Coordinates of C-alpha atoms in Angstrom, one line a residue:
Chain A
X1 CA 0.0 0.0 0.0
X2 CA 1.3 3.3 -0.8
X3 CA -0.3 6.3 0.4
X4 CA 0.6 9.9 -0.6
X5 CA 0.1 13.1 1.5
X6 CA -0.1 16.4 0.0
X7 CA 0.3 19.1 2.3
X8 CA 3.5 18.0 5.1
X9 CA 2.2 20.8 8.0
X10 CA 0.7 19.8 11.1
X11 CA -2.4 17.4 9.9
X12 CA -0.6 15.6 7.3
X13 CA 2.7 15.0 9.0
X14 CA 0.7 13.7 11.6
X15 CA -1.2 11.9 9.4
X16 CA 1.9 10.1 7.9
X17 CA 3.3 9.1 10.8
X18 CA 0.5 7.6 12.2
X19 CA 0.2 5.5 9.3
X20 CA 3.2 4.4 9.1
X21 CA 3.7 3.2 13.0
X22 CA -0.1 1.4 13.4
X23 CA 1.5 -0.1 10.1
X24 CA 4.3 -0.6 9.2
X25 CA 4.5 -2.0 5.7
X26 CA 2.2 1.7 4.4
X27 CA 4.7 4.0 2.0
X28 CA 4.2 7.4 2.5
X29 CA 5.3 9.8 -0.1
X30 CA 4.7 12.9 0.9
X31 CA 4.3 16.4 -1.4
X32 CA 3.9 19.9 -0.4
X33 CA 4.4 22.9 -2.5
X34 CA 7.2 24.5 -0.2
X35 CA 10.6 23.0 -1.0
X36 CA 11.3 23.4 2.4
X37 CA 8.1 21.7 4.2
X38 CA 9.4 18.9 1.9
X39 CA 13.0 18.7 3.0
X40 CA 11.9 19.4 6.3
X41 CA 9.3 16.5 6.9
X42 CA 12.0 13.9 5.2
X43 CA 15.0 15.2 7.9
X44 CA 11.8 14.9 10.8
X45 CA 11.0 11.4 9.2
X46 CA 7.7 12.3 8.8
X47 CA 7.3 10.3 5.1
X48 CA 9.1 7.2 4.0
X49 CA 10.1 9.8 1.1
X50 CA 9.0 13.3 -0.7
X51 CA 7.7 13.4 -4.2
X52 CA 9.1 16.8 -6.1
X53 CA 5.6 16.9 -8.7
X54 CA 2.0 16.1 -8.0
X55 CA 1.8 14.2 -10.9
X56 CA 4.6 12.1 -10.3
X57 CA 3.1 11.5 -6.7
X58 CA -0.4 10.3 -8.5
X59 CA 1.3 8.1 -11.0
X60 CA 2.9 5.9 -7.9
X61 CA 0.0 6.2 -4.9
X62 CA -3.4 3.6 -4.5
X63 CA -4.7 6.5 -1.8
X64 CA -3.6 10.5 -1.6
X65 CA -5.0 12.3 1.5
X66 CA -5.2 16.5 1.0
X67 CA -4.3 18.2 3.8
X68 CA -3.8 21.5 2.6
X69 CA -6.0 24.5 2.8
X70 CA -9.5 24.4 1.7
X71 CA -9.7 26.5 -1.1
X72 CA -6.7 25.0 -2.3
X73 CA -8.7 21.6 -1.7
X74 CA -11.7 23.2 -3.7
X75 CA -9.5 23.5 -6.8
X76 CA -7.1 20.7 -6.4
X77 CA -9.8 17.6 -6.1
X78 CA -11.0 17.9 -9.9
X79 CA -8.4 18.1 -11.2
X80 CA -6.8 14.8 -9.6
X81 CA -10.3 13.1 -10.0
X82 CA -9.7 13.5 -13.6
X83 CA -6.3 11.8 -13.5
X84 CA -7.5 9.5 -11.3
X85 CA -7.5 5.5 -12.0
X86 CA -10.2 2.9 -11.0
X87 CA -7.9 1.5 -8.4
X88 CA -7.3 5.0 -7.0
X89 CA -8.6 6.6 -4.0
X90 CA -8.4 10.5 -2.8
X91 CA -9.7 11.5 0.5
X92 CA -9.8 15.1 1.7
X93 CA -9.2 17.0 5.3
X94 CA -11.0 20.1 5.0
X95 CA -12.6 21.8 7.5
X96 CA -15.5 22.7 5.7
X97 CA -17.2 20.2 3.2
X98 CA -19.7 21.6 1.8
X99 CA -18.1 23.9 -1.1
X100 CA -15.9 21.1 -1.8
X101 CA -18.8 18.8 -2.0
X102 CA -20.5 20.9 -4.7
X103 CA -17.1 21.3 -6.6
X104 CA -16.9 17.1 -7.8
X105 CA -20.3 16.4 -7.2
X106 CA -21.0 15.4 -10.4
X107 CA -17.5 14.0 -11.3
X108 CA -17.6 10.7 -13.1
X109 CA -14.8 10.0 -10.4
X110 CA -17.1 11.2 -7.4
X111 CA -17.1 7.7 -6.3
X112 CA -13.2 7.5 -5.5
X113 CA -12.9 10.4 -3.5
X114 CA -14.0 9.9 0.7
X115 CA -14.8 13.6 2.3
X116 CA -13.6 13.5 5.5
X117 CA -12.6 15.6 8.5
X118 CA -10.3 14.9 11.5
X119 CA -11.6 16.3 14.8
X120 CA -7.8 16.9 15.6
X121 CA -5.3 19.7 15.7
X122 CA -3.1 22.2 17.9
X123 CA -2.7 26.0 17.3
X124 CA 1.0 25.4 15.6
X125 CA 1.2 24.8 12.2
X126 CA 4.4 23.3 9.6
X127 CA 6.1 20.1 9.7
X128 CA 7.8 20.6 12.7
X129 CA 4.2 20.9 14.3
X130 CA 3.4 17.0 13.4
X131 CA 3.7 14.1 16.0
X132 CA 2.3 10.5 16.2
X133 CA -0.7 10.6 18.7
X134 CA -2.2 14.0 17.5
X135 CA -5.6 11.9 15.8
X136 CA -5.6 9.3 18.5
X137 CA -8.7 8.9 20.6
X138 CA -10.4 11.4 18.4
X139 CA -13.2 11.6 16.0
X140 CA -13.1 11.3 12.2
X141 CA -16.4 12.8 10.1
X142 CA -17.0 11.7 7.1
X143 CA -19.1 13.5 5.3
X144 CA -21.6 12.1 1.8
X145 CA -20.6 8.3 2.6
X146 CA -22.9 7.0 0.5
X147 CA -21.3 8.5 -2.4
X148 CA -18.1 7.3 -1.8
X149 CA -17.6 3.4 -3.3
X150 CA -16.9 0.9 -0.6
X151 CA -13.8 -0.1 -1.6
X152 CA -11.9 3.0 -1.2
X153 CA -14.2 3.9 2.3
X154 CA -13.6 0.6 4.0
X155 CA -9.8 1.4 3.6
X156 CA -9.9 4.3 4.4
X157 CA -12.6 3.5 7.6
X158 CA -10.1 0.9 8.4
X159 CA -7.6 3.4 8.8
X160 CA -8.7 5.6 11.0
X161 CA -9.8 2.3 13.7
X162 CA -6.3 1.6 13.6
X163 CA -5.1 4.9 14.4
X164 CA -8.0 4.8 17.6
X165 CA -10.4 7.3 15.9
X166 CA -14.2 7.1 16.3
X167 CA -15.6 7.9 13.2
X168 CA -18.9 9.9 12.6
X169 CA -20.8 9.5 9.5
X170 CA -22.6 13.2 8.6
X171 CA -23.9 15.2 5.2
X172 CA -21.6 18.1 4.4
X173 CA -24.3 20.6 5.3
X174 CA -24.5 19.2 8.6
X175 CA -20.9 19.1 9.4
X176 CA -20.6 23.1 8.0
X177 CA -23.4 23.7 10.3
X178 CA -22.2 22.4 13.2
X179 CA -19.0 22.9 12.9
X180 CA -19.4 26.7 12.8
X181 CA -20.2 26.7 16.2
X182 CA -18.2 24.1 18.2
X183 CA -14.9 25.0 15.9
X184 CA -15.0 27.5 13.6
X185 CA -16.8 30.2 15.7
X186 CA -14.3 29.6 18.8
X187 CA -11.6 30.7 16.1
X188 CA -13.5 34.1 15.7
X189 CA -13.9 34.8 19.4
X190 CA -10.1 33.8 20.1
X191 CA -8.6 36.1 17.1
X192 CA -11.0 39.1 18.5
X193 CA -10.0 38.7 21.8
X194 CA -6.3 38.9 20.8
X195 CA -7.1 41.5 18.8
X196 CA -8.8 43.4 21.5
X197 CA -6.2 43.2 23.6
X198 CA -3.3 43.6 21.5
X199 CA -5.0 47.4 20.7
X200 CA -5.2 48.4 24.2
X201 CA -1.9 47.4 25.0
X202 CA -0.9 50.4 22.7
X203 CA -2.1 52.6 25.6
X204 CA -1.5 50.0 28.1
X205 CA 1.4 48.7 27.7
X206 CA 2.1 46.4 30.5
X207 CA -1.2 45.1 30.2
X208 CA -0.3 41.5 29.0
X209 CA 2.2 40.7 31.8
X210 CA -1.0 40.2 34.1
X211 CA -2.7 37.9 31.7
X212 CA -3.0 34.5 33.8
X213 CA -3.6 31.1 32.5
X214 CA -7.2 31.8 31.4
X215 CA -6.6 34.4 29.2
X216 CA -4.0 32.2 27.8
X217 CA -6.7 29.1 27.3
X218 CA -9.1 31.3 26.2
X219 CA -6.8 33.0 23.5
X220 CA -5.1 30.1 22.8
X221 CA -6.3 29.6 19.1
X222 CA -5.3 32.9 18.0
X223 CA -2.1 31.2 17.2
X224 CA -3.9 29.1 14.4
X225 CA -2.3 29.5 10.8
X226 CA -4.1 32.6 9.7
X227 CA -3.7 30.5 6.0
X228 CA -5.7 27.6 6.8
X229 CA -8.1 29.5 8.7
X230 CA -9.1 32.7 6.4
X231 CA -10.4 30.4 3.6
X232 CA -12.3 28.1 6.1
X233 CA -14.7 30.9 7.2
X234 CA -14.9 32.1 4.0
X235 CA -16.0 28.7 2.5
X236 CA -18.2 28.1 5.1
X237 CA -19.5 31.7 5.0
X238 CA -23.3 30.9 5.8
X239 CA -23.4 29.0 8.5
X240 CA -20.6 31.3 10.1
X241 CA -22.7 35.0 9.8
X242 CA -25.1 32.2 11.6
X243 CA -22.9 31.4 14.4
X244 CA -21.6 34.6 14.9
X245 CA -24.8 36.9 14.7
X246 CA -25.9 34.3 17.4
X247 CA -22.6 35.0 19.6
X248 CA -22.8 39.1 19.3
X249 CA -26.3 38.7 20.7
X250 CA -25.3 36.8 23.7
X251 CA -22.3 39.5 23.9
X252 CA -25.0 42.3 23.5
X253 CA -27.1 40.1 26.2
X254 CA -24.2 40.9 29.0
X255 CA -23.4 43.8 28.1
X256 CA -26.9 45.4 28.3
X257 CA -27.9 43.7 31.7
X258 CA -24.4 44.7 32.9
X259 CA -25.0 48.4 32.0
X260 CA -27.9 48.0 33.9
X261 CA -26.7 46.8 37.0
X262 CA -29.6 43.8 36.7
X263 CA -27.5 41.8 39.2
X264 CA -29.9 38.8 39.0
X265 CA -29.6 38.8 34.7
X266 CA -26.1 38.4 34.9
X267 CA -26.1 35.7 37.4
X268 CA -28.3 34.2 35.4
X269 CA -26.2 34.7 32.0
X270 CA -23.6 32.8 33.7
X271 CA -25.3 30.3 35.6
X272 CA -26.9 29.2 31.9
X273 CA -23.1 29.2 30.6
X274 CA -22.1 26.8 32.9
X275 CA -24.1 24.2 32.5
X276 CA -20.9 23.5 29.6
X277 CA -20.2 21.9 32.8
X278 CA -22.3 18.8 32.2
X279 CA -21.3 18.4 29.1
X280 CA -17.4 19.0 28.3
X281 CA -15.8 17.7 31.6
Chain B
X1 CA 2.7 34.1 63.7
X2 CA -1.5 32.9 63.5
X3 CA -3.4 33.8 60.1
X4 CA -7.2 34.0 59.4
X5 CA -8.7 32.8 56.3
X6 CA -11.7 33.6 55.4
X7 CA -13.6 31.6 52.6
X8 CA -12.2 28.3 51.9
X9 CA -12.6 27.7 48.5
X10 CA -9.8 27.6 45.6
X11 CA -8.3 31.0 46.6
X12 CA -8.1 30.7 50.0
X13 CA -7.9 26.5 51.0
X14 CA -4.6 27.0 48.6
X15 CA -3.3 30.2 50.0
X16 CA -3.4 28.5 53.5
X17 CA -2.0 25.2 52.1
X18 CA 0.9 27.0 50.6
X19 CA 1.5 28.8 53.5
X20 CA 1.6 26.2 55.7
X21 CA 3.9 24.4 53.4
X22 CA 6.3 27.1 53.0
X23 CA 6.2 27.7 56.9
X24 CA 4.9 25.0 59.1
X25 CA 5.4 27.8 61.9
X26 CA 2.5 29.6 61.0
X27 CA -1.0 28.6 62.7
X28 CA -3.6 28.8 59.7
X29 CA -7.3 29.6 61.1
X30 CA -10.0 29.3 58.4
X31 CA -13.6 30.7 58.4
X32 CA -16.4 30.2 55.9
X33 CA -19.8 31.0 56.1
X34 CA -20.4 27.6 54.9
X35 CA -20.5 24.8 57.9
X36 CA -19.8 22.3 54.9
X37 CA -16.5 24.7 53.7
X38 CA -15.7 24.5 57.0
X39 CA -15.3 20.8 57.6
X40 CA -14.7 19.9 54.0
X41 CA -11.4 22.5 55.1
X42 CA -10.5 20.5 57.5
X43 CA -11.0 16.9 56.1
X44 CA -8.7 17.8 53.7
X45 CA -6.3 19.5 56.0
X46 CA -6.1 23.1 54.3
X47 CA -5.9 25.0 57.8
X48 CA -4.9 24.7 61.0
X49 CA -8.6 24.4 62.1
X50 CA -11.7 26.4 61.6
X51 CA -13.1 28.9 63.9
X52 CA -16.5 29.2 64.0
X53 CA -17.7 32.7 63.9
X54 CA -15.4 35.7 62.4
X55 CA -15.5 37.6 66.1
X56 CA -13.5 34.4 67.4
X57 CA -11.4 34.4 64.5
X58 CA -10.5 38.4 64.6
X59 CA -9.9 37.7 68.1
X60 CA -6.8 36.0 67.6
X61 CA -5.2 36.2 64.5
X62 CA -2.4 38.9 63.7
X63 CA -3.0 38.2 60.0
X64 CA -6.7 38.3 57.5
X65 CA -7.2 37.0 54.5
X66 CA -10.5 37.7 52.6
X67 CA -10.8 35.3 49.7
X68 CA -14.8 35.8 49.2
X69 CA -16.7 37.4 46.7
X70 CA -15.6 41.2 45.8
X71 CA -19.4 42.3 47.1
X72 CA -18.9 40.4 50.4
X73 CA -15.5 41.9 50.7
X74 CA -16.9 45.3 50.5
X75 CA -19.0 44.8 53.2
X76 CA -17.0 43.4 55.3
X77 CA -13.5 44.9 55.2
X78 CA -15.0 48.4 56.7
X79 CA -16.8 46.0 59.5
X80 CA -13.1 44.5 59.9
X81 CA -11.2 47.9 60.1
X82 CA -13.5 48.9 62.4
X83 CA -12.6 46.0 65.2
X84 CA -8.7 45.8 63.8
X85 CA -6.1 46.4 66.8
X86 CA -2.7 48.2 65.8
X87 CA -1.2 45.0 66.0
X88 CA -3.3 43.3 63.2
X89 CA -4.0 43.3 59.4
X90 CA -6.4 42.7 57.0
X91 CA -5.7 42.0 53.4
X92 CA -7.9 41.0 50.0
X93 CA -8.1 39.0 47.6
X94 CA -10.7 40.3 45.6
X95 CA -10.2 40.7 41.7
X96 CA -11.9 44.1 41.5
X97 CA -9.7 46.4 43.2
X98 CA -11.4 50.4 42.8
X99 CA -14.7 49.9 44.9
X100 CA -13.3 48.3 47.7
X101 CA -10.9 51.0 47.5
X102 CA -13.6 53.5 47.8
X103 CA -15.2 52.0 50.3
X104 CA -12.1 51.9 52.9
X105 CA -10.1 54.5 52.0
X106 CA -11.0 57.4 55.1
X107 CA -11.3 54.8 57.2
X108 CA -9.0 55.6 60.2
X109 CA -7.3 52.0 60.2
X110 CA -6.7 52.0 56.4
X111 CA -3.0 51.2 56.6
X112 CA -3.8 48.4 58.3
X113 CA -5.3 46.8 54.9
X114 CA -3.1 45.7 51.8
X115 CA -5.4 45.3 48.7
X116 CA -4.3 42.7 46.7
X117 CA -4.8 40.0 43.9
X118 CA -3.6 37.3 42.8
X119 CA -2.9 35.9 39.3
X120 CA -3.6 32.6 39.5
X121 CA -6.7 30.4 39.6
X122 CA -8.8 27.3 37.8
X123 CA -12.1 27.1 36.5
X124 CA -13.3 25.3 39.3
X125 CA -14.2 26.3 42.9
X126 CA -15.0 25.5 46.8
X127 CA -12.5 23.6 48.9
X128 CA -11.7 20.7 47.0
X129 CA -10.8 22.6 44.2
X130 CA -7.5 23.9 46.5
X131 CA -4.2 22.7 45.9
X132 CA -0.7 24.2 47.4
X133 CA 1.1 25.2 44.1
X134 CA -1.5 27.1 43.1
X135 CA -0.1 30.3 43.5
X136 CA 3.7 29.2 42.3
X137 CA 5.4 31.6 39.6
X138 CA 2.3 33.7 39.3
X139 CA 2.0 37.3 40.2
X140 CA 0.8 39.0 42.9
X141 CA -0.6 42.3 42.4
X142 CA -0.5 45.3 44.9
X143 CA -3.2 48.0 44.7
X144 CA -1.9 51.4 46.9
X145 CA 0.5 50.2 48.4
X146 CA 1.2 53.6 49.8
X147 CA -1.6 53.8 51.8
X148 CA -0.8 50.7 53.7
X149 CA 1.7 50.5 56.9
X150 CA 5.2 48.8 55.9
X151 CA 5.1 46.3 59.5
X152 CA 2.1 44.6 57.8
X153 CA 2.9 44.9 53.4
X154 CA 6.5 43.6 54.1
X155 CA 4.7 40.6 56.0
X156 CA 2.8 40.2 53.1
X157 CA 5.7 40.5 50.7
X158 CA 7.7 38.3 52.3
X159 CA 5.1 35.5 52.2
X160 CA 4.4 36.4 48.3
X161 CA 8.4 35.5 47.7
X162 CA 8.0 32.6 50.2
X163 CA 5.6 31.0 47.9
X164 CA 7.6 31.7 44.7
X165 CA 5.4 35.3 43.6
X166 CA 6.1 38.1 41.5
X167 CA 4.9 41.3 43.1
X168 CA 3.4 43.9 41.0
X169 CA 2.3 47.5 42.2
X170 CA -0.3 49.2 41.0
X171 CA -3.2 51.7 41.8
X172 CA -6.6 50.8 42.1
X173 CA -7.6 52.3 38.5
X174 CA -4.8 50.9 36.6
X175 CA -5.7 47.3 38.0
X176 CA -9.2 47.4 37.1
X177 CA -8.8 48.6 34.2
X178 CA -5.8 46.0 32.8
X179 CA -7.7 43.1 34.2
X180 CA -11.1 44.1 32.6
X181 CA -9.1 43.5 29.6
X182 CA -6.7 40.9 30.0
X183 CA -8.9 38.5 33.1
X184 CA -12.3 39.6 33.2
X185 CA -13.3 39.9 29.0
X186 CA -11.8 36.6 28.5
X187 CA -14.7 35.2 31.2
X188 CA -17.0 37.2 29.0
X189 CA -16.3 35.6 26.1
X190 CA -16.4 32.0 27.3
X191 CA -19.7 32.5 29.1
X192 CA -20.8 34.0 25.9
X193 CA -19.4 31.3 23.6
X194 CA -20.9 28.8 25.9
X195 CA -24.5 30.2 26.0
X196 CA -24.3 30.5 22.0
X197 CA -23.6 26.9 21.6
X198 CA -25.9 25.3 24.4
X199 CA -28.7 27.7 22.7
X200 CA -27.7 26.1 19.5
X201 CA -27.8 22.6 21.0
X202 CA -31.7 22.5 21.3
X203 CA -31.9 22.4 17.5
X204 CA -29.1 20.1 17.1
X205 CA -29.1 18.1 19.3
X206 CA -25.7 15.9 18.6
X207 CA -23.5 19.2 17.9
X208 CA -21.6 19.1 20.8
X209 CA -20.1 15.6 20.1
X210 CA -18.1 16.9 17.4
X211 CA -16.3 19.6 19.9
X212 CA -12.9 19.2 19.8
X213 CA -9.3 20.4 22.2
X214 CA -9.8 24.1 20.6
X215 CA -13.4 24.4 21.7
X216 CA -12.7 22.7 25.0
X217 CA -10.0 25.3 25.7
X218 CA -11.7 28.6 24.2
X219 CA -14.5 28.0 26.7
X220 CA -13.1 26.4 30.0
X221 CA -13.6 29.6 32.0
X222 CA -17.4 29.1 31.5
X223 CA -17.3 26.4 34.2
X224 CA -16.0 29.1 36.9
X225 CA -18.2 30.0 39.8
X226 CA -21.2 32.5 39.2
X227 CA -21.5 33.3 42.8
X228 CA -17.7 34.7 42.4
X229 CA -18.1 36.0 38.5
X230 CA -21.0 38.0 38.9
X231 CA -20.0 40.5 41.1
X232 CA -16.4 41.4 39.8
X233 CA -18.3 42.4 36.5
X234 CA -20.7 44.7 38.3
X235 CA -18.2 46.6 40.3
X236 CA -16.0 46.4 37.8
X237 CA -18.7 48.2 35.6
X238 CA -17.0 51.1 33.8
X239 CA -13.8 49.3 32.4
X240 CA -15.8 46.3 31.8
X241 CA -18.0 47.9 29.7
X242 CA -15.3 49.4 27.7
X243 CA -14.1 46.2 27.0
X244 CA -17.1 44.5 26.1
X245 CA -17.6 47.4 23.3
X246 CA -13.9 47.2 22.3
X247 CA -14.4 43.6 22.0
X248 CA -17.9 43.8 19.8
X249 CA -16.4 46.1 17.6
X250 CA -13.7 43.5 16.8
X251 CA -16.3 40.7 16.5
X252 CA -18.4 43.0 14.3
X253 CA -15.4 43.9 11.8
X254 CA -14.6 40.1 11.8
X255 CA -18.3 39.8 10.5
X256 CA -18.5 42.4 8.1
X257 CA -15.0 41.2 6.1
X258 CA -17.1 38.1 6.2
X259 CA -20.4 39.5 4.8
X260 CA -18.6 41.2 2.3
X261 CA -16.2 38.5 1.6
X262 CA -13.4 40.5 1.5
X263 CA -10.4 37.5 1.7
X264 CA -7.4 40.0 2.1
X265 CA -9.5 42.0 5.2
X266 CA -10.2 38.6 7.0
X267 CA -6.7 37.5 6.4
X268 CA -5.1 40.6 7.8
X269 CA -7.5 40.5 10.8
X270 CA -6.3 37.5 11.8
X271 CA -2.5 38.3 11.3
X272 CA -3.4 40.9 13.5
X273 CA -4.5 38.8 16.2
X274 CA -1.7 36.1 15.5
X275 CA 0.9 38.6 17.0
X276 CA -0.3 37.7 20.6
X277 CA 2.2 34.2 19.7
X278 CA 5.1 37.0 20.2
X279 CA 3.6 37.7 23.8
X280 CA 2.2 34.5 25.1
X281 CA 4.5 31.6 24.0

């Protein structure tokens, strides 16, 4: 079995070197676009080897996973369904499905391709990013199964068991949905926050040495590869205004009760908030 | 040397645990309004022992500490003054600093208080929440420190560098202000976050399964305590509302680039937000 990666940063590094330790008989040839993510994941040992074209990468591979942005998803999957042969399989790692969905959705090749989305991730990004255990104990969607030939989704299914993934079965407009609030919209409050802060420090400028570890949780994924992420909102543009109209209202919420002093509102706000409690231990 | 400790919950079971462990000379005396504090405090060996009303406990400690709710601390601290012997001190942990201030500051023991707070904390609460390293390699802050005696600050100083603290100093102002920003907002955002998915949660009702590290993280200060949360917010009114609209107007940019699909915009905004890597590693 040879597998290729495209895109060696944090998801498909990982990716590979799963792979390649729940079995050890996989090849992963791994491509990505920047000479140096290539010579980099080959020195970390992150692919058996690097391929230097995308064609020469599909010419050799039964299975190519995309982990690379997902615009560049949205424009790459035709074009490698066309080359693609009957004993071929791609599977994608987007973040949002549904705009890739519509792109190949009536490809005579639909059938080889597996839409599919890793739970998974840190805020760091690049090769150097990667390690073995980042999808382990996590959840795998895929998304339009029943488009997908069984052939190429049992493979890939079987996969993610062996890497300890629980895998989720959903239709792309589901997955955008929810995935705008329990992901994508906890990106928007993060990069405000920073943003918030980072302004006032121009006035204030010691104002970040008292941040304590919860502005630092809570801030965290600020640090997310603005590259990966622009296009993600952007595909998944709908159910985003959706989620965020939905947050500024809560927002408003406070802040009105809190300019009125309504004591008991506020309480309540919060005690409503923290019933997260019950759910995300 | 005999301190008080009043409300045994995170704050104030850990500040008497690390005190204890950093000097077992020191008598710890707690006092909670809660009988169940109370004897949870001592099952689990945070103090000394408990006293049972705060008369008996000002009786015969040299040393306060008020780790309660800023509202309660309000009240009580004039109360406090009021019975304080030349010989004694008071000091707070509240993490509002300008209304307690206000409310002590002619009082003819004043310099008897230190007004402090501590940067450091969890989202969880009450006395089995306390642990002794809590307060390890954070910072301490000082609020006008000029208006308090040296005999009972360099106490206090001392035991901040006995359990491994930074001290800052600061005024009242300049505290409430910086933390509205870099503590309190982040609470904000997490309750909000939190409300904005639950609310979402009645229509979908599997959403939160899919909720991975990021979202985990982004909204972990939603699980902290009400009781405690509430209040800092109201007396920290003014700079909190400042921040809340500073924060909105971020949110709402983020939405508008969105709306109007306007890639470069959205891209930039979160380069803008990705600086806070340089600042919080």
């Amino acid at each position: 079995m040879k597998t290729g990666i495209v895109g060696l940063g944090l998801m498909g590094g990982s990716w590979a070197l799963a792979l390649r330790n729940a079995n050890p008989s996989v090849e992963t040839i791994g491509f990505d676009q920047l000479e140096q993510h290539r010579s980099q994941a080959e020195q970390l040992g992150l692919v058996s080897r690097c391929s230097t074209s995308m064609n020469e990468l599909l010419d050799e591979v039964d299975q190519i996973v995309l982990s690379i942005p997902v615009d560049a998803i949205e424009t790459l999957l035709p074009e490698i369904l066309d080359q693609l042969s009957v004993d071929q399989a791609v599977i994608d790692f987007g973040s949002t499905k549904s705009a890739i969905a519509k792109a190949v959705v009536d490809h005579p090749n639909r059938s080889r391709y597996v839409a599919a989305h890793p739970i998974a991730g840190t805020e760091y990004s690049g090769p150097d990013a990667a390690f073995s255990t980042l999808y382990k104990g996590k959840v795998m969607i895929v998304c339009d199964g029943e488009q997908s030939d069984n052939a190429p989704l049992e493979i890939f299914l079987r996969q993610c068991i062996q890497l300890g993934m629980e895998v989720v079965h959903q239709t792309s407009e589901e997955h955008d949905l929810h995935l705008a609030y329990v992901s994508h919209l906890s990106h928007v409050t993060s990069f405000s926050l920073s943003n918030t802060v980072l302004n006032k420090e121009k006035e204030e400028q010691q104002i970040l040495a008292l941040a304590g570890s919860g502005f630092a949780s809570t801030v965290r994924l600020a640090k997310s590869s603005p590259e990966m992420w622009s296009p993600i909102f952007l595909k998944n543009k709908v159910a985003m205004l959706q989620a965020v109209e939905d947050y500024l209202l809560q927002v408003q919420r406070f802040k009105s009760y809190l300019k009125e002093e309504d004591a008991e509102a506020v309480q309540r706000f919060l005690e409503e908030g923290r019933e997260i409690r019950k759910i995300l231990k």
